Amino acid sequence: MIYKKFAFFIIILLSLVSSAQTIDLTNTADSLLIKSKPQIQFRAKQLIVPVALITYGIIGIGNDQLESFNNQIKEEVKENIDKKVSIDDFSQYLPLASVYGLSAIGIKGKNNFRDKTIIVATSYLIMGIALNSLKRTFKVERPDGSAFNSFPSGHTATAFMGAELVYQEYKDVSIWYGISGYLVATGTGAFRLYNNRHWLTDVVAGAGIGILSAKAAYWLYPSIKRLLDSKKQTNKKTAFIPYYDGKRVGFGLVSTF
């Protein structure tokens, strides 16, 4: 029975994510033809899936029916699973590692190393702020009773953030890179349930936060890039000049504006 519910969860989550990818695919042809606009632009419809996932998780905290479903999964995990599997501690990082790994083996993505790194850092910052804020606000107890920071799932958020980054970077090469990332991310969420570390609502909300964090990083990057480039173009010059006055050795700082 527990395996059927896991399968059901995976099918539903993948269906939601696939809907998001279909929305983005409406612009893929244009992106293939217009290479001068490599960054994705904000469109309200791109919010539908991640916001729906996050909303489901938040509503589930105070909803009797969804909490009952959470408890059913917890009880079946306790009854049917004897040994925990720690693969989710590693699989959460696989999609993100693929962002760089695919480039390392010669598959060219949308952005160069520097740009990708800035986008990844921005995604992590957004995700970290969202996760910590929600964990401290709701203080949901974990299914195993180990802590009161269950909602939302950080492992799942990290995995789905990486999956969305892979999708955005390599969808013009092959959509299957993104789909593979989402499969790994969904498996990570399933293992968080399997190991009795999270409720279903935690995992679903974590997926939404991860996707939205990555999308937001791409939306913000053009502004960040302009800011960084403007700093490079300033005329400020700084130099360290050594000196010796017969008694002391030191360095002087000279700056021009």
PDB file of C-alpha atoms in Angstrom:
ATOM      1  CA  MET A   1       0.000   0.000   0.000  1.00  0.00           C
ATOM      2  CA  ILE A   2       2.789   2.404   0.889  1.00  0.00           C
ATOM      3  CA  TYR A   3       4.413   1.871  -2.488  1.00  0.00           C
ATOM      4  CA  LYS A   4       1.174   2.704  -4.271  1.00  0.00           C
ATOM      5  CA  LYS A   5       0.983   6.004  -2.413  1.00  0.00           C
ATOM      6  CA  PHE A   6       4.588   6.788  -3.248  1.00  0.00           C
ATOM      7  CA  ALA A   7       3.869   6.026  -6.895  1.00  0.00           C
ATOM      8  CA  PHE A   8       0.771   8.212  -6.767  1.00  0.00           C
ATOM      9  CA  PHE A   9       2.775  11.047  -5.234  1.00  0.00           C
ATOM     10  CA  ILE A  10       5.472  10.785  -7.900  1.00  0.00           C
ATOM     11  CA  ILE A  11       2.931  10.753 -10.743  1.00  0.00           C
ATOM     12  CA  ILE A  12       1.082  13.805  -9.407  1.00  0.00           C
ATOM     13  CA  LEU A  13       4.250  15.794  -8.752  1.00  0.00           C
ATOM     14  CA  LEU A  14       5.735  14.985 -12.140  1.00  0.00           C
ATOM     15  CA  SER A  15       2.460  15.907 -13.823  1.00  0.00           C
ATOM     16  CA  LEU A  16       2.500  19.316 -12.167  1.00  0.00           C
ATOM     17  CA  VAL A  17       6.115  19.912 -13.084  1.00  0.00           C
ATOM     18  CA  SER A  18       5.533  18.721 -16.640  1.00  0.00           C
ATOM     19  CA  SER A  19       2.813  21.331 -16.931  1.00  0.00           C
ATOM     20  CA  ALA A  20       5.357  23.976 -15.993  1.00  0.00           C
ATOM     21  CA  GLN A  21       7.777  22.702 -18.601  1.00  0.00           C
ATOM     22  CA  THR A  22       5.051  22.750 -21.250  1.00  0.00           C
ATOM     23  CA  ILE A  23       4.383  26.394 -20.427  1.00  0.00           C
ATOM     24  CA  ASP A  24       8.047  27.216 -20.901  1.00  0.00           C
ATOM     25  CA  LEU A  25       8.275  25.188 -24.095  1.00  0.00           C
ATOM     26  CA  THR A  26       5.968  27.652 -25.834  1.00  0.00           C
ATOM     27  CA  ASN A  27       8.962  29.973 -25.937  1.00  0.00           C
ATOM     28  CA  THR A  28      11.646  27.402 -26.687  1.00  0.00           C
ATOM     29  CA  ALA A  29      11.420  27.796 -30.462  1.00  0.00           C
ATOM     30  CA  ASP A  30      11.936  31.523 -30.136  1.00  0.00           C
ATOM     31  CA  SER A  31      14.922  31.009 -27.875  1.00  0.00           C
ATOM     32  CA  LEU A  32      16.490  28.734 -30.478  1.00  0.00           C
ATOM     33  CA  LEU A  33      16.115  31.389 -33.149  1.00  0.00           C
ATOM     34  CA  ILE A  34      16.996  34.435 -31.052  1.00  0.00           C
ATOM     35  CA  LYS A  35      20.372  33.764 -29.499  1.00  0.00           C
ATOM     36  CA  SER A  36      20.781  37.370 -28.397  1.00  0.00           C
ATOM     37  CA  LYS A  37      18.247  36.873 -25.575  1.00  0.00           C
ATOM     38  CA  PRO A  38      19.578  33.910 -23.575  1.00  0.00           C
ATOM     39  CA  GLN A  39      17.902  34.790 -20.272  1.00  0.00           C
ATOM     40  CA  ILE A  40      14.330  33.841 -19.482  1.00  0.00           C
ATOM     41  CA  GLN A  41      11.936  36.693 -18.887  1.00  0.00           C
ATOM     42  CA  PHE A  42       9.297  36.949 -16.195  1.00  0.00           C
ATOM     43  CA  ARG A  43       5.850  35.741 -17.191  1.00  0.00           C
ATOM     44  CA  ALA A  44       3.047  35.446 -14.671  1.00  0.00           C
ATOM     45  CA  LYS A  45       1.992  32.011 -15.942  1.00  0.00           C
ATOM     46  CA  GLN A  46       5.386  30.617 -14.906  1.00  0.00           C
ATOM     47  CA  LEU A  47       4.274  31.155 -11.301  1.00  0.00           C
ATOM     48  CA  ILE A  48       1.298  28.812 -11.565  1.00  0.00           C
ATOM     49  CA  VAL A  49       2.941  25.494 -10.722  1.00  0.00           C
ATOM     50  CA  PRO A  50       5.446  26.568  -8.014  1.00  0.00           C
ATOM     51  CA  VAL A  51       2.885  28.804  -6.286  1.00  0.00           C
ATOM     52  CA  ALA A  52       0.307  25.991  -6.417  1.00  0.00           C
ATOM     53  CA  LEU A  53       2.778  23.593  -4.795  1.00  0.00           C
ATOM     54  CA  ILE A  54       3.716  26.047  -2.055  1.00  0.00           C
ATOM     55  CA  THR A  55       0.070  26.912  -1.427  1.00  0.00           C
ATOM     56  CA  TYR A  56      -0.818  23.236  -1.104  1.00  0.00           C
ATOM     57  CA  GLY A  57       1.876  22.808   1.528  1.00  0.00           C
ATOM     58  CA  ILE A  58       0.830  25.840   3.557  1.00  0.00           C
ATOM     59  CA  ILE A  59      -2.869  24.962   3.419  1.00  0.00           C
ATOM     60  CA  GLY A  60      -2.036  21.425   4.474  1.00  0.00           C
ATOM     61  CA  ILE A  61      -0.669  22.608   7.807  1.00  0.00           C
ATOM     62  CA  GLY A  62      -4.101  23.564   9.082  1.00  0.00           C
ATOM     63  CA  ASN A  63      -6.319  21.372   6.927  1.00  0.00           C
ATOM     64  CA  ASP A  64      -7.781  18.294   8.636  1.00  0.00           C
ATOM     65  CA  GLN A  65      -8.107  16.278   5.440  1.00  0.00           C
ATOM     66  CA  LEU A  66      -4.562  16.924   4.257  1.00  0.00           C
ATOM     67  CA  GLU A  67      -3.159  16.371   7.744  1.00  0.00           C
ATOM     68  CA  SER A  68      -5.030  13.057   7.840  1.00  0.00           C
ATOM     69  CA  PHE A  69      -3.402  12.064   4.554  1.00  0.00           C
ATOM     70  CA  ASN A  70      -0.012  13.057   6.009  1.00  0.00           C
ATOM     71  CA  ASN A  71      -0.634  10.830   9.027  1.00  0.00           C
ATOM     72  CA  GLN A  72      -1.735   7.905   6.868  1.00  0.00           C
ATOM     73  CA  ILE A  73       1.565   8.033   5.006  1.00  0.00           C
ATOM     74  CA  LYS A  74       3.464   8.282   8.303  1.00  0.00           C
ATOM     75  CA  GLU A  75       1.713   5.229   9.764  1.00  0.00           C
ATOM     76  CA  GLU A  76       2.315   3.134   6.676  1.00  0.00           C
ATOM     77  CA  VAL A  77       5.973   4.150   6.642  1.00  0.00           C
ATOM     78  CA  LYS A  78       6.308   2.991  10.248  1.00  0.00           C
ATOM     79  CA  GLU A  79       4.544  -0.294   9.550  1.00  0.00           C
ATOM     80  CA  ASN A  80       6.168  -1.271   6.277  1.00  0.00           C
ATOM     81  CA  ILE A  81       9.692   0.134   6.298  1.00  0.00           C
ATOM     82  CA  ASP A  82      12.342  -1.286   8.606  1.00  0.00           C
ATOM     83  CA  LYS A  83      15.499   0.297   7.239  1.00  0.00           C
ATOM     84  CA  LYS A  84      16.069   3.898   6.236  1.00  0.00           C
ATOM     85  CA  VAL A  85      18.012   4.810   3.096  1.00  0.00           C
ATOM     86  CA  SER A  86      20.221   7.918   3.212  1.00  0.00           C
ATOM     87  CA  ILE A  87      20.457   8.338  -0.565  1.00  0.00           C
ATOM     88  CA  ASP A  88      18.418  11.548  -0.342  1.00  0.00           C
ATOM     89  CA  ASP A  89      21.301  13.241   1.483  1.00  0.00           C
ATOM     90  CA  PHE A  90      23.294  12.899  -1.739  1.00  0.00           C
ATOM     91  CA  SER A  91      20.644  12.891  -4.463  1.00  0.00           C
ATOM     92  CA  GLN A  92      19.505  16.378  -3.465  1.00  0.00           C
ATOM     93  CA  TYR A  93      22.739  17.751  -4.958  1.00  0.00           C
ATOM     94  CA  LEU A  94      22.841  15.667  -8.155  1.00  0.00           C
ATOM     95  CA  PRO A  95      20.764  18.010 -10.348  1.00  0.00           C
ATOM     96  CA  LEU A  96      22.818  21.012  -9.225  1.00  0.00           C
ATOM     97  CA  ALA A  97      26.069  19.143  -9.853  1.00  0.00           C
ATOM     98  CA  SER A  98      24.789  18.388 -13.358  1.00  0.00           C
ATOM     99  CA  VAL A  99      24.628  22.118 -14.121  1.00  0.00           C
ATOM    100  CA  TYR A 100      28.432  22.135 -14.042  1.00  0.00           C
ATOM    101  CA  GLY A 101      29.011  18.481 -14.904  1.00  0.00           C
ATOM    102  CA  LEU A 102      27.369  18.710 -18.310  1.00  0.00           C
ATOM    103  CA  SER A 103      29.546  21.706 -19.167  1.00  0.00           C
ATOM    104  CA  ALA A 104      32.620  19.807 -18.004  1.00  0.00           C
ATOM    105  CA  ILE A 105      31.994  17.046 -20.543  1.00  0.00           C
ATOM    106  CA  GLY A 106      31.555  19.539 -23.378  1.00  0.00           C
ATOM    107  CA  ILE A 107      27.793  20.109 -23.461  1.00  0.00           C
ATOM    108  CA  LYS A 108      27.313  23.849 -23.819  1.00  0.00           C
ATOM    109  CA  GLY A 109      24.525  25.401 -21.789  1.00  0.00           C
ATOM    110  CA  LYS A 110      22.856  28.787 -21.940  1.00  0.00           C
ATOM    111  CA  ASN A 111      25.415  30.622 -19.772  1.00  0.00           C
ATOM    112  CA  ASN A 112      29.147  30.509 -19.143  1.00  0.00           C
ATOM    113  CA  PHE A 113      30.687  29.398 -15.845  1.00  0.00           C
ATOM    114  CA  ARG A 114      30.656  32.868 -14.282  1.00  0.00           C
ATOM    115  CA  ASP A 115      27.045  33.590 -15.182  1.00  0.00           C
ATOM    116  CA  LYS A 116      25.872  30.167 -14.060  1.00  0.00           C
ATOM    117  CA  THR A 117      27.649  30.554 -10.747  1.00  0.00           C
ATOM    118  CA  ILE A 118      25.997  33.896 -10.074  1.00  0.00           C
ATOM    119  CA  ILE A 119      22.600  32.444 -10.961  1.00  0.00           C
ATOM    120  CA  VAL A 120      23.189  29.422  -8.714  1.00  0.00           C
ATOM    121  CA  ALA A 121      24.283  31.658  -5.823  1.00  0.00           C
ATOM    122  CA  THR A 122      21.219  33.861  -6.288  1.00  0.00           C
ATOM    123  CA  SER A 123      18.977  30.782  -6.315  1.00  0.00           C
ATOM    124  CA  TYR A 124      20.543  29.493  -3.108  1.00  0.00           C
ATOM    125  CA  LEU A 125      20.132  32.858  -1.422  1.00  0.00           C
ATOM    126  CA  ILE A 126      16.458  33.124  -2.332  1.00  0.00           C
ATOM    127  CA  MET A 127      15.797  29.515  -1.380  1.00  0.00           C
ATOM    128  CA  GLY A 128      17.668  29.793   1.914  1.00  0.00           C
ATOM    129  CA  ILE A 129      15.760  32.897   2.981  1.00  0.00           C
ATOM    130  CA  ALA A 130      12.430  31.286   2.077  1.00  0.00           C
ATOM    131  CA  LEU A 131      13.183  27.986   3.815  1.00  0.00           C
ATOM    132  CA  ASN A 132      14.502  29.507   7.046  1.00  0.00           C
ATOM    133  CA  SER A 133      11.653  32.010   7.239  1.00  0.00           C
ATOM    134  CA  LEU A 134       8.983  29.343   6.806  1.00  0.00           C
ATOM    135  CA  LYS A 135      10.651  26.862   9.157  1.00  0.00           C
ATOM    136  CA  ARG A 136      10.861  29.476  11.912  1.00  0.00           C
ATOM    137  CA  THR A 137       7.345  30.701  11.279  1.00  0.00           C
ATOM    138  CA  PHE A 138       5.442  27.409  11.225  1.00  0.00           C
ATOM    139  CA  LYS A 139       7.668  25.200  13.438  1.00  0.00           C
ATOM    140  CA  VAL A 140       6.079  21.954  12.238  1.00  0.00           C
ATOM    141  CA  GLU A 141       7.210  18.811  14.023  1.00  0.00           C
ATOM    142  CA  ARG A 142       8.889  16.171  11.888  1.00  0.00           C
ATOM    143  CA  PRO A 143       7.095  12.820  11.473  1.00  0.00           C
ATOM    144  CA  ASP A 144       9.847  11.093  13.456  1.00  0.00           C
ATOM    145  CA  GLY A 145       9.575  13.681  16.261  1.00  0.00           C
ATOM    146  CA  SER A 146      13.225  14.708  15.967  1.00  0.00           C
ATOM    147  CA  ALA A 147      12.708  18.481  15.547  1.00  0.00           C
ATOM    148  CA  PHE A 148      10.214  21.253  14.860  1.00  0.00           C
ATOM    149  CA  ASN A 149      11.577  22.359  11.484  1.00  0.00           C
ATOM    150  CA  SER A 150       9.822  19.956   9.152  1.00  0.00           C
ATOM    151  CA  PHE A 151       8.040  22.466   6.902  1.00  0.00           C
ATOM    152  CA  PRO A 152       9.170  22.873   4.169  1.00  0.00           C
ATOM    153  CA  SER A 153      11.622  20.188   3.030  1.00  0.00           C
ATOM    154  CA  GLY A 154      15.085  21.634   2.418  1.00  0.00           C
ATOM    155  CA  HIS A 155      16.351  18.502   0.673  1.00  0.00           C
ATOM    156  CA  THR A 156      13.451  18.581  -1.769  1.00  0.00           C
ATOM    157  CA  ALA A 157      13.830  22.319  -2.366  1.00  0.00           C
ATOM    158  CA  THR A 158      17.538  21.905  -3.141  1.00  0.00           C
ATOM    159  CA  ALA A 159      16.852  19.055  -5.551  1.00  0.00           C
ATOM    160  CA  PHE A 160      14.089  20.874  -7.432  1.00  0.00           C
ATOM    161  CA  MET A 161      16.085  24.088  -7.558  1.00  0.00           C
ATOM    162  CA  GLY A 162      18.893  22.139  -9.252  1.00  0.00           C
ATOM    163  CA  ALA A 163      16.433  20.452 -11.594  1.00  0.00           C
ATOM    164  CA  GLU A 164      15.010  23.782 -12.734  1.00  0.00           C
ATOM    165  CA  LEU A 165      18.527  25.164 -13.228  1.00  0.00           C
ATOM    166  CA  VAL A 166      19.433  22.164 -15.389  1.00  0.00           C
ATOM    167  CA  TYR A 167      16.242  22.591 -17.372  1.00  0.00           C
ATOM    168  CA  GLN A 168      16.791  26.290 -18.002  1.00  0.00           C
ATOM    169  CA  GLU A 169      20.453  25.861 -18.909  1.00  0.00           C
ATOM    170  CA  TYR A 170      20.113  22.883 -21.243  1.00  0.00           C
ATOM    171  CA  LYS A 171      16.533  22.785 -22.548  1.00  0.00           C
ATOM    172  CA  ASP A 172      17.699  24.208 -25.892  1.00  0.00           C
ATOM    173  CA  VAL A 173      20.151  21.310 -26.204  1.00  0.00           C
ATOM    174  CA  SER A 174      17.748  18.593 -25.061  1.00  0.00           C
ATOM    175  CA  ILE A 175      14.703  18.743 -22.827  1.00  0.00           C
ATOM    176  CA  TRP A 176      15.650  15.310 -21.471  1.00  0.00           C
ATOM    177  CA  TYR A 177      18.394  16.820 -19.331  1.00  0.00           C
ATOM    178  CA  GLY A 178      15.760  18.787 -17.470  1.00  0.00           C
ATOM    179  CA  ILE A 179      13.385  15.839 -17.239  1.00  0.00           C
ATOM    180  CA  SER A 180      16.179  13.686 -15.800  1.00  0.00           C
ATOM    181  CA  GLY A 181      16.871  16.349 -13.200  1.00  0.00           C
ATOM    182  CA  TYR A 182      13.214  16.444 -12.222  1.00  0.00           C
ATOM    183  CA  LEU A 183      13.099  12.645 -11.925  1.00  0.00           C
ATOM    184  CA  VAL A 184      16.019  12.744  -9.476  1.00  0.00           C
ATOM    185  CA  ALA A 185      14.400  15.609  -7.575  1.00  0.00           C
ATOM    186  CA  THR A 186      11.094  13.749  -7.319  1.00  0.00           C
ATOM    187  CA  GLY A 187      12.925  10.663  -6.083  1.00  0.00           C
ATOM    188  CA  THR A 188      14.623  12.799  -3.423  1.00  0.00           C
ATOM    189  CA  GLY A 189      11.234  14.010  -2.213  1.00  0.00           C
ATOM    190  CA  ALA A 190       9.891  10.450  -2.137  1.00  0.00           C
ATOM    191  CA  PHE A 191      12.843   9.296  -0.034  1.00  0.00           C
ATOM    192  CA  ARG A 192      12.183  12.097   2.461  1.00  0.00           C
ATOM    193  CA  LEU A 193       8.790  10.464   2.987  1.00  0.00           C
ATOM    194  CA  TYR A 194      10.298   6.977   2.925  1.00  0.00           C
ATOM    195  CA  ASN A 195      12.746   7.909   5.686  1.00  0.00           C
ATOM    196  CA  ASN A 196       9.948   9.445   7.784  1.00  0.00           C
ATOM    197  CA  ARG A 197      11.697  12.820   7.816  1.00  0.00           C
ATOM    198  CA  HIS A 198       8.955  14.873   6.198  1.00  0.00           C
ATOM    199  CA  TRP A 199       5.238  15.080   5.643  1.00  0.00           C
ATOM    200  CA  LEU A 200       3.854  15.093   2.107  1.00  0.00           C
ATOM    201  CA  THR A 201       2.948  18.782   2.489  1.00  0.00           C
ATOM    202  CA  ASP A 202       6.595  19.555   3.395  1.00  0.00           C
ATOM    203  CA  VAL A 203       7.856  17.836   0.274  1.00  0.00           C
ATOM    204  CA  VAL A 204       5.340  19.422  -2.093  1.00  0.00           C
ATOM    205  CA  ALA A 205       6.019  22.921  -0.718  1.00  0.00           C
ATOM    206  CA  GLY A 206       9.777  22.316  -0.893  1.00  0.00           C
ATOM    207  CA  ALA A 207       9.466  21.413  -4.573  1.00  0.00           C
ATOM    208  CA  GLY A 208       7.610  24.655  -5.250  1.00  0.00           C
ATOM    209  CA  ILE A 209      10.171  26.753  -3.383  1.00  0.00           C
ATOM    210  CA  GLY A 210      13.056  25.139  -5.249  1.00  0.00           C
ATOM    211  CA  ILE A 211      11.497  25.723  -8.669  1.00  0.00           C
ATOM    212  CA  LEU A 212      10.493  29.291  -7.862  1.00  0.00           C
ATOM    213  CA  SER A 213      13.939  30.151  -6.434  1.00  0.00           C
ATOM    214  CA  ALA A 214      15.663  29.053  -9.637  1.00  0.00           C
ATOM    215  CA  LYS A 215      13.197  30.886 -11.861  1.00  0.00           C
ATOM    216  CA  ALA A 216      13.523  34.050  -9.779  1.00  0.00           C
ATOM    217  CA  ALA A 217      17.323  33.908 -10.084  1.00  0.00           C
ATOM    218  CA  TYR A 218      17.052  33.922 -13.880  1.00  0.00           C
ATOM    219  CA  TRP A 219      14.556  36.770 -13.781  1.00  0.00           C
ATOM    220  CA  LEU A 220      16.855  38.821 -11.562  1.00  0.00           C
ATOM    221  CA  TYR A 221      20.108  38.006 -13.317  1.00  0.00           C
ATOM    222  CA  PRO A 222      19.937  40.678 -16.088  1.00  0.00           C
ATOM    223  CA  SER A 223      19.741  43.349 -13.367  1.00  0.00           C
ATOM    224  CA  ILE A 224      22.558  41.738 -11.384  1.00  0.00           C
ATOM    225  CA  LYS A 225      24.682  41.468 -14.526  1.00  0.00           C
ATOM    226  CA  ARG A 226      24.185  45.156 -15.343  1.00  0.00           C
ATOM    227  CA  LEU A 227      25.166  46.079 -11.792  1.00  0.00           C
ATOM    228  CA  LEU A 228      28.327  43.955 -11.918  1.00  0.00           C
ATOM    229  CA  ASP A 229      29.296  45.240 -15.368  1.00  0.00           C
ATOM    230  CA  SER A 230      28.797  48.860 -14.316  1.00  0.00           C
ATOM    231  CA  LYS A 231      31.217  48.352 -11.442  1.00  0.00           C
ATOM    232  CA  LYS A 232      33.784  46.965 -13.864  1.00  0.00           C
ATOM    233  CA  GLN A 233      33.520  50.043 -16.046  1.00  0.00           C
ATOM    234  CA  THR A 234      34.299  52.556 -13.311  1.00  0.00           C
ATOM    235  CA  ASN A 235      37.563  54.514 -13.544  1.00  0.00           C
ATOM    236  CA  LYS A 236      38.553  53.791  -9.988  1.00  0.00           C
ATOM    237  CA  LYS A 237      42.068  52.373  -9.750  1.00  0.00           C
ATOM    238  CA  THR A 238      43.811  51.147  -6.620  1.00  0.00           C
ATOM    239  CA  ALA A 239      47.448  50.159  -6.150  1.00  0.00           C
ATOM    240  CA  PHE A 240      49.738  49.103  -3.308  1.00  0.00           C
ATOM    241  CA  ILE A 241      53.124  50.861  -3.451  1.00  0.00           C
ATOM    242  CA  PRO A 242      56.018  49.661  -1.275  1.00  0.00           C
ATOM    243  CA  TYR A 243      58.172  52.264   0.472  1.00  0.00           C
ATOM    244  CA  TYR A 244      61.302  52.481   2.624  1.00  0.00           C
ATOM    245  CA  ASP A 245      62.257  55.691   4.497  1.00  0.00           C
ATOM    246  CA  GLY A 246      65.578  54.481   5.867  1.00  0.00           C
ATOM    247  CA  LYS A 247      64.071  53.084   9.026  1.00  0.00           C
ATOM    248  CA  ARG A 248      60.792  51.417   8.136  1.00  0.00           C
ATOM    249  CA  VAL A 249      59.540  49.221   5.339  1.00  0.00           C
ATOM    250  CA  GLY A 250      55.861  49.281   4.444  1.00  0.00           C
ATOM    251  CA  PHE A 251      53.203  49.656   1.788  1.00  0.00           C
ATOM    252  CA  GLY A 252      51.141  52.651   0.763  1.00  0.00           C
ATOM    253  CA  LEU A 253      47.645  52.544  -0.693  1.00  0.00           C
ATOM    254  CA  VAL A 254      47.052  54.852  -3.675  1.00  0.00           C
ATOM    255  CA  SER A 255      43.528  55.173  -5.118  1.00  0.00           C
ATOM    256  CA  THR A 256      42.313  57.308  -8.046  1.00  0.00           C
ATOM    257  CA  PHE A 257      38.735  58.139  -8.974  1.00  0.00           C
TER     258      PHE A 257
END
